[in-house]
PDB file of C-alpha atoms in Angstrom:
ATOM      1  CA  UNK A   1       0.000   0.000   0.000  1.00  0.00           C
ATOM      2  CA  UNK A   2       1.518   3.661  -0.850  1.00  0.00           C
ATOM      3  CA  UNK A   3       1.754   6.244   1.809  1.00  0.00           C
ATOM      4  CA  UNK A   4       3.892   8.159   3.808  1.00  0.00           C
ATOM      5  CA  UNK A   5       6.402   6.379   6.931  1.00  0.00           C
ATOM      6  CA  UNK A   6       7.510   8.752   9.436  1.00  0.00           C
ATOM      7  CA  UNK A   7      10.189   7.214  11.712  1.00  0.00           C
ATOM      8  CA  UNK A   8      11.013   7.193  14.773  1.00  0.00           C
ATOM      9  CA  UNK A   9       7.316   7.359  16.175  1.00  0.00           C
ATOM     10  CA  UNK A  10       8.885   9.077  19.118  1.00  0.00           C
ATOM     11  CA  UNK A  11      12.242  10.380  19.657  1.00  0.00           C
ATOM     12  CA  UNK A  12      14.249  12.247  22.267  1.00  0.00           C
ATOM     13  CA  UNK A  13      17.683  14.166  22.500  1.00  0.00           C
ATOM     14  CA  UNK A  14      19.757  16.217  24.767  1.00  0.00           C
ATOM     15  CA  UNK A  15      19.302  20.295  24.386  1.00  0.00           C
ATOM     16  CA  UNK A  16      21.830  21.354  21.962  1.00  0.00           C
ATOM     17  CA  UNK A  17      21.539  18.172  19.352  1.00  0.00           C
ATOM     18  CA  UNK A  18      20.809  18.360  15.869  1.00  0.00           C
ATOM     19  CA  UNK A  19      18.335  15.587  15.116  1.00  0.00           C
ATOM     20  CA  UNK A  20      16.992  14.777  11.935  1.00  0.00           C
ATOM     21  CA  UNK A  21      13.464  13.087  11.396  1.00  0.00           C
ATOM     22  CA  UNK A  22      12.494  10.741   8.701  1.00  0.00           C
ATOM     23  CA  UNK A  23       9.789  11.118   5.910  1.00  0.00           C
ATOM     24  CA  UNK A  24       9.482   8.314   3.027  1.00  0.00           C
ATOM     25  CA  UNK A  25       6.608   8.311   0.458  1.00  0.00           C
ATOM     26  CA  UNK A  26       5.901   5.879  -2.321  1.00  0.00           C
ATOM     27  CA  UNK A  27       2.603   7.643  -3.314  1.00  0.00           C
ATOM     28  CA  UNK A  28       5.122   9.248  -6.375  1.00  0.00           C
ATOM     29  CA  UNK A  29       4.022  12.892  -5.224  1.00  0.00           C
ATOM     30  CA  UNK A  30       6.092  15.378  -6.893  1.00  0.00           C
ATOM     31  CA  UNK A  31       5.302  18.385  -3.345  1.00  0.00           C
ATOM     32  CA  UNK A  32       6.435  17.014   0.179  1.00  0.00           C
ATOM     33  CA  UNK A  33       5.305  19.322   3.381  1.00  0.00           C
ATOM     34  CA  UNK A  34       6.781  19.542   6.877  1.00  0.00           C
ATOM     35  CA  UNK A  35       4.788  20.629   9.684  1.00  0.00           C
ATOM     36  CA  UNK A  36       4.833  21.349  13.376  1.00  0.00           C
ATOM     37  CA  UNK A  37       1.867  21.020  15.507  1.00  0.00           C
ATOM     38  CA  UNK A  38       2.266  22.079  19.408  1.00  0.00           C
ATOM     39  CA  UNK A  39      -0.436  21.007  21.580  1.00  0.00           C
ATOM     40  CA  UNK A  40      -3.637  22.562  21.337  1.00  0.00           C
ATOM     41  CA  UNK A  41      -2.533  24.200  18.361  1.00  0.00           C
ATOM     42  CA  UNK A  42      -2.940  23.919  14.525  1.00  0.00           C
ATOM     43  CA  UNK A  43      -0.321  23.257  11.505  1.00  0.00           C
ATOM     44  CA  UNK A  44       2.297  25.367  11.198  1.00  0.00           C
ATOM     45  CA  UNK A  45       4.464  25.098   7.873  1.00  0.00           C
ATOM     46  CA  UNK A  46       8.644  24.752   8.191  1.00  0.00           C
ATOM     47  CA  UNK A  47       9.460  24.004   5.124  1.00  0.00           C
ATOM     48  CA  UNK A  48       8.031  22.517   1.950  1.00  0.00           C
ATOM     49  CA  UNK A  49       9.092  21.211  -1.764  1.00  0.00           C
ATOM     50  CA  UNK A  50       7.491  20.997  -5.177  1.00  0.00           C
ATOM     51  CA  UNK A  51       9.980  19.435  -7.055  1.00  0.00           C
ATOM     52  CA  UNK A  52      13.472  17.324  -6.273  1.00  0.00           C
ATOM     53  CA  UNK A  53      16.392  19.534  -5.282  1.00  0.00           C
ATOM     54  CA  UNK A  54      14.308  22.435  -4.519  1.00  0.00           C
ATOM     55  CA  UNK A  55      12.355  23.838  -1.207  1.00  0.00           C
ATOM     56  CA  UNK A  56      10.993  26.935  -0.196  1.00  0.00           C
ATOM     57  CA  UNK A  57      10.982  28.365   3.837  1.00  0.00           C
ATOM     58  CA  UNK A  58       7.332  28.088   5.421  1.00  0.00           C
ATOM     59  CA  UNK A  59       5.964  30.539   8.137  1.00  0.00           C
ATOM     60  CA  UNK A  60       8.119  29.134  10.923  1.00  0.00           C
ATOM     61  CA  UNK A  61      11.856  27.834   9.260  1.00  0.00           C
ATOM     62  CA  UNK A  62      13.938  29.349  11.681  1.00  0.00           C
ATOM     63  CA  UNK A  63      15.912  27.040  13.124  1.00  0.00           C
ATOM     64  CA  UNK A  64      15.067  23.592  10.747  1.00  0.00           C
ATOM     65  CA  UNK A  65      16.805  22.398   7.443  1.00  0.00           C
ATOM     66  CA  UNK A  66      15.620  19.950   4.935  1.00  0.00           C
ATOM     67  CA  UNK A  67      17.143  18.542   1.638  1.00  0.00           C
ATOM     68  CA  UNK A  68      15.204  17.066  -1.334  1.00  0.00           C
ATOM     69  CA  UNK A  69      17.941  14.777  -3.025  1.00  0.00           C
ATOM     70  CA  UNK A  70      15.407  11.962  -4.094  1.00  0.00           C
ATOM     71  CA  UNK A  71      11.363  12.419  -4.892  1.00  0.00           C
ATOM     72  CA  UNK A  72      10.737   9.949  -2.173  1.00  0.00           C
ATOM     73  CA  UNK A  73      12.366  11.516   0.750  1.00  0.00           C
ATOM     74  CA  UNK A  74      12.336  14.617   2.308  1.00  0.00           C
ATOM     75  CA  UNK A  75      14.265  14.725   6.005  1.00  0.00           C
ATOM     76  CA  UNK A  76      13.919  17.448   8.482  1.00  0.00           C
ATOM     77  CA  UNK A  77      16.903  18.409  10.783  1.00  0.00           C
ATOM     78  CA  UNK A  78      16.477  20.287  13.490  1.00  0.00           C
ATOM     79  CA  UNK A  79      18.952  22.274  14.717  1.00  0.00           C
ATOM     80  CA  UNK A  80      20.370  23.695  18.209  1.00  0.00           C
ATOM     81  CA  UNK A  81      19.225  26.947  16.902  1.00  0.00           C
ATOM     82  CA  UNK A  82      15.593  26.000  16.984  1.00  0.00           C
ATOM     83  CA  UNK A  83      14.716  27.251  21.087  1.00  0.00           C
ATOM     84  CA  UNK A  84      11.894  25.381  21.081  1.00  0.00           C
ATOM     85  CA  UNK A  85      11.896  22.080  19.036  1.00  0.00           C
ATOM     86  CA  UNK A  86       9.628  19.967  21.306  1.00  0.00           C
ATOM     87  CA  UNK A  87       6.571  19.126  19.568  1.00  0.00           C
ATOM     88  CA  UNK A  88       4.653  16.760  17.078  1.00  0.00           C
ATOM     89  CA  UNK A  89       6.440  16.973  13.236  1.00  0.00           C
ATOM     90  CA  UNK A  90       4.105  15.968  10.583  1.00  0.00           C
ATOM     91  CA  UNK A  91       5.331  15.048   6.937  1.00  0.00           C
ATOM     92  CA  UNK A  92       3.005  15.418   3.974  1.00  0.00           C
ATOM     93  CA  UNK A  93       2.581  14.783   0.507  1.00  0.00           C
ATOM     94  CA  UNK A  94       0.271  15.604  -2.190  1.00  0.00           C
ATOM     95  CA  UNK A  95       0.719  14.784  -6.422  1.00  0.00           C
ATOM     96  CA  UNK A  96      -0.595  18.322  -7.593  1.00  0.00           C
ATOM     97  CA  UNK A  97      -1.401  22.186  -6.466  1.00  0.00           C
ATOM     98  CA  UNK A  98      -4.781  21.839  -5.954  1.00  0.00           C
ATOM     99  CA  UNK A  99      -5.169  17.979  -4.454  1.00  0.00           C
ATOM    100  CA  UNK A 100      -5.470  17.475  -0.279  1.00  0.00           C
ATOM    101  CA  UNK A 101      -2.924  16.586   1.834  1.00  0.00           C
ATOM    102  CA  UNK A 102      -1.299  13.051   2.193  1.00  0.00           C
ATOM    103  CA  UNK A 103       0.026  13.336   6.200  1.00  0.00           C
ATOM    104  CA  UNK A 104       2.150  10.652   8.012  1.00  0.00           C
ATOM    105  CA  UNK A 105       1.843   9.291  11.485  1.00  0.00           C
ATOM    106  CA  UNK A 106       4.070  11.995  13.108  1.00  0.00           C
ATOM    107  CA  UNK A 107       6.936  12.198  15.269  1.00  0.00           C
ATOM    108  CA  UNK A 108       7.078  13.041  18.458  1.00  0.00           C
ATOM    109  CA  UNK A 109      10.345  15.190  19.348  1.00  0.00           C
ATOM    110  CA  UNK A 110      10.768  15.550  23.100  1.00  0.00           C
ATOM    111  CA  UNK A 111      14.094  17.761  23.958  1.00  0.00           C
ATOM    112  CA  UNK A 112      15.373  18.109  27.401  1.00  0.00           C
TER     113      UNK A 112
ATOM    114  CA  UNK B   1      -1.248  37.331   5.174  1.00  0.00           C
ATOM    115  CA  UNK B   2      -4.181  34.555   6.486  1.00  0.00           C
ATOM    116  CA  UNK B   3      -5.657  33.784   9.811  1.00  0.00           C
ATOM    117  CA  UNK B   4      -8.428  31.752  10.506  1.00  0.00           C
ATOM    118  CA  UNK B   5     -10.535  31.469  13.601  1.00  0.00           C
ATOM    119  CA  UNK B   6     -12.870  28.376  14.602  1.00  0.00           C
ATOM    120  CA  UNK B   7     -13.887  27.095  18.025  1.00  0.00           C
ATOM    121  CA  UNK B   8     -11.681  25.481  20.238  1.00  0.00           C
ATOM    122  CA  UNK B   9     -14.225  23.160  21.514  1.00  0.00           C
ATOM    123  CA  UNK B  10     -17.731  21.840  20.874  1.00  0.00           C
ATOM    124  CA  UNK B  11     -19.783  18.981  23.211  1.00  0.00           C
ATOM    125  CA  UNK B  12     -22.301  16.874  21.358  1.00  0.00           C
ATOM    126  CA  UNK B  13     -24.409  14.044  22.042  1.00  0.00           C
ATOM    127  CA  UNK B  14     -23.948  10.766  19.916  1.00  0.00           C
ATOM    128  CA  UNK B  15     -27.179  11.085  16.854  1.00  0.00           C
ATOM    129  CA  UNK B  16     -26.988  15.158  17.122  1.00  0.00           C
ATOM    130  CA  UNK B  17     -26.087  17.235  14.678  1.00  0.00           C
ATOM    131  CA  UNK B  18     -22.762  19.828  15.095  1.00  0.00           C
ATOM    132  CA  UNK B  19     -21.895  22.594  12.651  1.00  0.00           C
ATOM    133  CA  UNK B  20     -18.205  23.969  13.650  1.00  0.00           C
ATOM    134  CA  UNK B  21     -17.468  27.404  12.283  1.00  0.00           C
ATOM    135  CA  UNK B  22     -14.855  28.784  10.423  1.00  0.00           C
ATOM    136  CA  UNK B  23     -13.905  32.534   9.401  1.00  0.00           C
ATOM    137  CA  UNK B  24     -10.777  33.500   7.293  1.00  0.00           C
ATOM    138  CA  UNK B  25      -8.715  36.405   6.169  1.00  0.00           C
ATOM    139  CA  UNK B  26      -6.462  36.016   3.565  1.00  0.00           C
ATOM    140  CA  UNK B  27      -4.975  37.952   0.323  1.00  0.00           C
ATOM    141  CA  UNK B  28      -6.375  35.525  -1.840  1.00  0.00           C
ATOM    142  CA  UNK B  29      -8.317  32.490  -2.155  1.00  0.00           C
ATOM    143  CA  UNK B  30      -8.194  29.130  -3.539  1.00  0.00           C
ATOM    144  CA  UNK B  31     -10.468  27.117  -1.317  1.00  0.00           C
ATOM    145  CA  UNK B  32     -11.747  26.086   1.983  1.00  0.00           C
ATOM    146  CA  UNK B  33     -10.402  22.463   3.452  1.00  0.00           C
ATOM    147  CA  UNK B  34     -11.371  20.591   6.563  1.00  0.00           C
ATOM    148  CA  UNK B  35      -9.094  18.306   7.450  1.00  0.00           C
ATOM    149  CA  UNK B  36      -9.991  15.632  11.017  1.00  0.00           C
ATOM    150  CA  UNK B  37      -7.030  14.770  13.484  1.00  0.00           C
ATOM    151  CA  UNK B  38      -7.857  11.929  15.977  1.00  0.00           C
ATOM    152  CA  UNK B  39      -5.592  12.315  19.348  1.00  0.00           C
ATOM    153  CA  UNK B  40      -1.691  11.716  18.318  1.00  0.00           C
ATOM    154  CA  UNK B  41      -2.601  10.705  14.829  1.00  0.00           C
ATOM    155  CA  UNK B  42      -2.341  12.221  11.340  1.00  0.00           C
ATOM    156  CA  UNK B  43      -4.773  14.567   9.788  1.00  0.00           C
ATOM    157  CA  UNK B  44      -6.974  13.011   7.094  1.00  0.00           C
ATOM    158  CA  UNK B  45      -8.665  15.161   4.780  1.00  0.00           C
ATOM    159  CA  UNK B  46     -12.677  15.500   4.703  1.00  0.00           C
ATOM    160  CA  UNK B  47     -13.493  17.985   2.268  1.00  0.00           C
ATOM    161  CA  UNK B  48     -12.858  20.563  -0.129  1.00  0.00           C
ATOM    162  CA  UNK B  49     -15.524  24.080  -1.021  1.00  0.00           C
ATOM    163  CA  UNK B  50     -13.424  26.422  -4.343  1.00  0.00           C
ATOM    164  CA  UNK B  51     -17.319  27.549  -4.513  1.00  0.00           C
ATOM    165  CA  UNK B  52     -20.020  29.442  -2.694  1.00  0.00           C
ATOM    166  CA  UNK B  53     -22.193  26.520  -1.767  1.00  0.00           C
ATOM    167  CA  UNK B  54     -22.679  22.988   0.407  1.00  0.00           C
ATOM    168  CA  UNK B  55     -20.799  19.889  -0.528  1.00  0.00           C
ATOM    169  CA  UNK B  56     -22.054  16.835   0.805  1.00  0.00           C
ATOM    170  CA  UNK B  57     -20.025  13.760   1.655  1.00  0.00           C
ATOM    171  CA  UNK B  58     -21.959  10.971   3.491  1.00  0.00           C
ATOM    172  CA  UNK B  59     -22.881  12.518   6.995  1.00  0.00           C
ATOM    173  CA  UNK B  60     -20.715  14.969   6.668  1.00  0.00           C
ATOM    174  CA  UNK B  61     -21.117  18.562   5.016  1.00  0.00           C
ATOM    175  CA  UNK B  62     -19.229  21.674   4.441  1.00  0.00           C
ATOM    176  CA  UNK B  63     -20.406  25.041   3.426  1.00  0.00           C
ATOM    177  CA  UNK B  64     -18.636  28.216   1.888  1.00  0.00           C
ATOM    178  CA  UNK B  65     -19.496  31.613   1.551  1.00  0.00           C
ATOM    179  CA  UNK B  66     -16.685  33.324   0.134  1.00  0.00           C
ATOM    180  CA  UNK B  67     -18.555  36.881   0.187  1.00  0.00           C
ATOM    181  CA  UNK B  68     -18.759  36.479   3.950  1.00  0.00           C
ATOM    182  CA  UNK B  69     -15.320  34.607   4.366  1.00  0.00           C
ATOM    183  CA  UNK B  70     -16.656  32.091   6.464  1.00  0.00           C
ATOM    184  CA  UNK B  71     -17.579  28.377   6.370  1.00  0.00           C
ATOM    185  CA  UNK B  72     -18.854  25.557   8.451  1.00  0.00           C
ATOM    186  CA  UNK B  73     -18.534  21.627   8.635  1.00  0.00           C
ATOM    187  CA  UNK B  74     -21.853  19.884   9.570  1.00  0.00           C
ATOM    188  CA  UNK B  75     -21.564  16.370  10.619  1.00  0.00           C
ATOM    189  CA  UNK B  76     -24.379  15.044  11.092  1.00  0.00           C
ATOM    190  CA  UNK B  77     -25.994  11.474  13.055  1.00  0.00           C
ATOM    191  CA  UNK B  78     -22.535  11.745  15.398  1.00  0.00           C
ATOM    192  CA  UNK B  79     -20.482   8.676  16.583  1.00  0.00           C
ATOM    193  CA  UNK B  80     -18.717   8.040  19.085  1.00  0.00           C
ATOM    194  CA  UNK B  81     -15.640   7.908  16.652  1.00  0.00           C
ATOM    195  CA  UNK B  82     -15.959  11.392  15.181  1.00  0.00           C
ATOM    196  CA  UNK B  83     -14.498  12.650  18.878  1.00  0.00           C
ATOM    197  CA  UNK B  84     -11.419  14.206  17.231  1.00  0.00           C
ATOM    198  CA  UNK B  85      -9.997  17.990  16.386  1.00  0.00           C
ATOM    199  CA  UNK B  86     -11.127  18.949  13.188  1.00  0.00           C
ATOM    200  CA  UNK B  87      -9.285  21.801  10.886  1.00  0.00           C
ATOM    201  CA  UNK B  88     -10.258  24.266   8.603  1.00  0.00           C
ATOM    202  CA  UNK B  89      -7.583  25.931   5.971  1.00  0.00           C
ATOM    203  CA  UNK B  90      -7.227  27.655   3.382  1.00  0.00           C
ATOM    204  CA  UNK B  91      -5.006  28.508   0.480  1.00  0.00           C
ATOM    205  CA  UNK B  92      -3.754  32.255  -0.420  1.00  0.00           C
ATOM    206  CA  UNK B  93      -2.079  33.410  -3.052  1.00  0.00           C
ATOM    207  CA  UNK B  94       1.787  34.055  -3.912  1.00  0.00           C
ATOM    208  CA  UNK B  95       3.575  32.878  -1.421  1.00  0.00           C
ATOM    209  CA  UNK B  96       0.965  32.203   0.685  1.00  0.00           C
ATOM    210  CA  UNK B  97      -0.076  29.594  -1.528  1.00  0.00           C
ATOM    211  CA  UNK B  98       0.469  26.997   0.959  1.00  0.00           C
ATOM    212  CA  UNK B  99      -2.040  25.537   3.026  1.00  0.00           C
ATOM    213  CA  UNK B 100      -2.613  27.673   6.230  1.00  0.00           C
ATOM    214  CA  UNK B 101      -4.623  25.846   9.079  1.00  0.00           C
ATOM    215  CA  UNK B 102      -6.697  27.497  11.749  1.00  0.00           C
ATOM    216  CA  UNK B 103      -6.006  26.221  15.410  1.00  0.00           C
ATOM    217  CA  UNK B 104      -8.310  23.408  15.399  1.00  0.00           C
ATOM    218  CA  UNK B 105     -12.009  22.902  17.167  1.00  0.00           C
ATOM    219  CA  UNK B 106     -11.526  19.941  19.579  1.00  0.00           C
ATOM    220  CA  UNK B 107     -15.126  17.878  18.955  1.00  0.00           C
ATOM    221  CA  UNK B 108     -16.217  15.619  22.207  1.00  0.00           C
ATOM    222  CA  UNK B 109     -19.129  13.144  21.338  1.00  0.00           C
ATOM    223  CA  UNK B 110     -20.863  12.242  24.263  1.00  0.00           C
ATOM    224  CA  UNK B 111     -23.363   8.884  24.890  1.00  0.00           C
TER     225      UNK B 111
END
C-alpha cells in the first residue's frame, strides 16, 4: 500500500543536538510538506518542496533544514538553533497544487 | 497574510447534529479544506468548497461563503468515533499559496 512512513514514532535528545526526522513516500508525489503542531494548536508550515532539489521556507523555518535529493524523501533536521523544538512533526505529501494533503503518522520530538 | 478562527471546543451528544465554524482572512483564495485529526494521529482530509455553496459527503457537510469569508462543517448522526480535532484551511495566493490551518475545534461526542 503507498503512503507516507515517518520514523522514529517518538524520539528524544539532549538540548543542543541536531536531530533529523524521517519522511518516506511511495505515493510518487512530486510536493512534500513539513509541519509542526504544538499542543492545542494547529499546523504550522517549516518548510516545503514541489519538485526534487528544490524547497521553499514556510511561516516558521527558523531554526530547521531539509534537503530534497530523491522524490521519495524529504528529512527534516532540526537544529540547536531551533529554542523550542519539542513538539509533534508531521510530513506530507500531495501529487498536484490543488489535491489534499497526504500526512504521516508523526513524530514526536521531546528535547530536554 | 491569512488567519483563521474556529472554536476550540464543541460537546455533542452521539445522533446530534454539530456545525463547527470557520472565518478567514487572507490575500487571496483558492479554497476552503477541513481536514480531522484523531488524538496523536495524522490529519486526514474530509473535504474541499473552491465555490459558494454545500458539498455533501456521506454525513458529513461543508459550506462556503466566500462573500462572507466564512464556512462551516456539519456532521451530522454523530459517533462516538468522530471525537477528534477537526481543521479548517485555506489557500492564499503568492507565497501564501500553501495551506494555512486554523487552530483546530476539539469535537467531544458524548453517549
Amino acid at each position: 500500500d503507498g503512503g507516507i512512513t515517518q520514523s522514529p514514532k517518538y524520539l528524544f535528545r539532549k538540548e543542543g543536538q541536531n536531530v533529523t526526522l524521517s519522511c518516506e513516500q511511495n505515493l510518487n508525489h512530486d510536493a512534500m510538506y513539513w509541519y509542526r503542531q504544538d499542543p492545542g494548536q494547529g499546523l504550522r508550515l517549516i518548510y516545503y518542496s514541489q519538485i526534487v532539489n528544490d524547497f521553499q521556507k514556510g511561516d516558521i523555518a527558523e531554526g530547521y533544514s531539509v534537503s530534497r535529493e530523491k522524490k521519495e524523501s524529504f528529512p527534516l533536521t532540526v537544529t540547536s538553533a531551533q529554542k523550542n523544538p519539542t513538539a509533534f512533526y508531521l510530513c506530507a505529501s500531495k501529487p498536484e497544487e490543488r489535491s489534499p494533503l497526504h500526512f504521516g503518522n508523526g513524530t514526536r520530538l521531546t528535547v530536554t | 497574510g491569512q488567519s483563521l478562527e474556529q472554536p476550540s471546543e464543541v460537546t455533542a451528544v452521539e445522533g446530534a447534529i454539530v456545525q463547527i465554524n470557520c472565518t478567514y482572512q487572507t490575500s487571496g483564495f483558492y479554497g476552503l479544506s477541513w481536514y480531522q485529526q484523531h488524538d496523536g494521529g495524522a490529519p486526514t482530509f474530509l473535504s474541499y468548497n473552491a465555490l459558494d455553496g454545500l458539498e455533501e459527503t456521506g454525513r458529513f457537510s461543508s459550506f462556503l461563503s466566500r462573500s462572507d469569508s466564512y464556512g462551516y462543517l456539519l456532521l451530522q448522526e454523530l459517533q462516538m468515533k468522530d471525537s477528534a480535532s477537526y481543521f479548517c484551511a485555506v489557500r492564499g495566493l503568492g507565497s501564501a499559496r500553501q495551506l494555512t490551518f486554523g487552530s483546530g475545534t476539539q469535537l467531544t461526542v458524548l453517549p
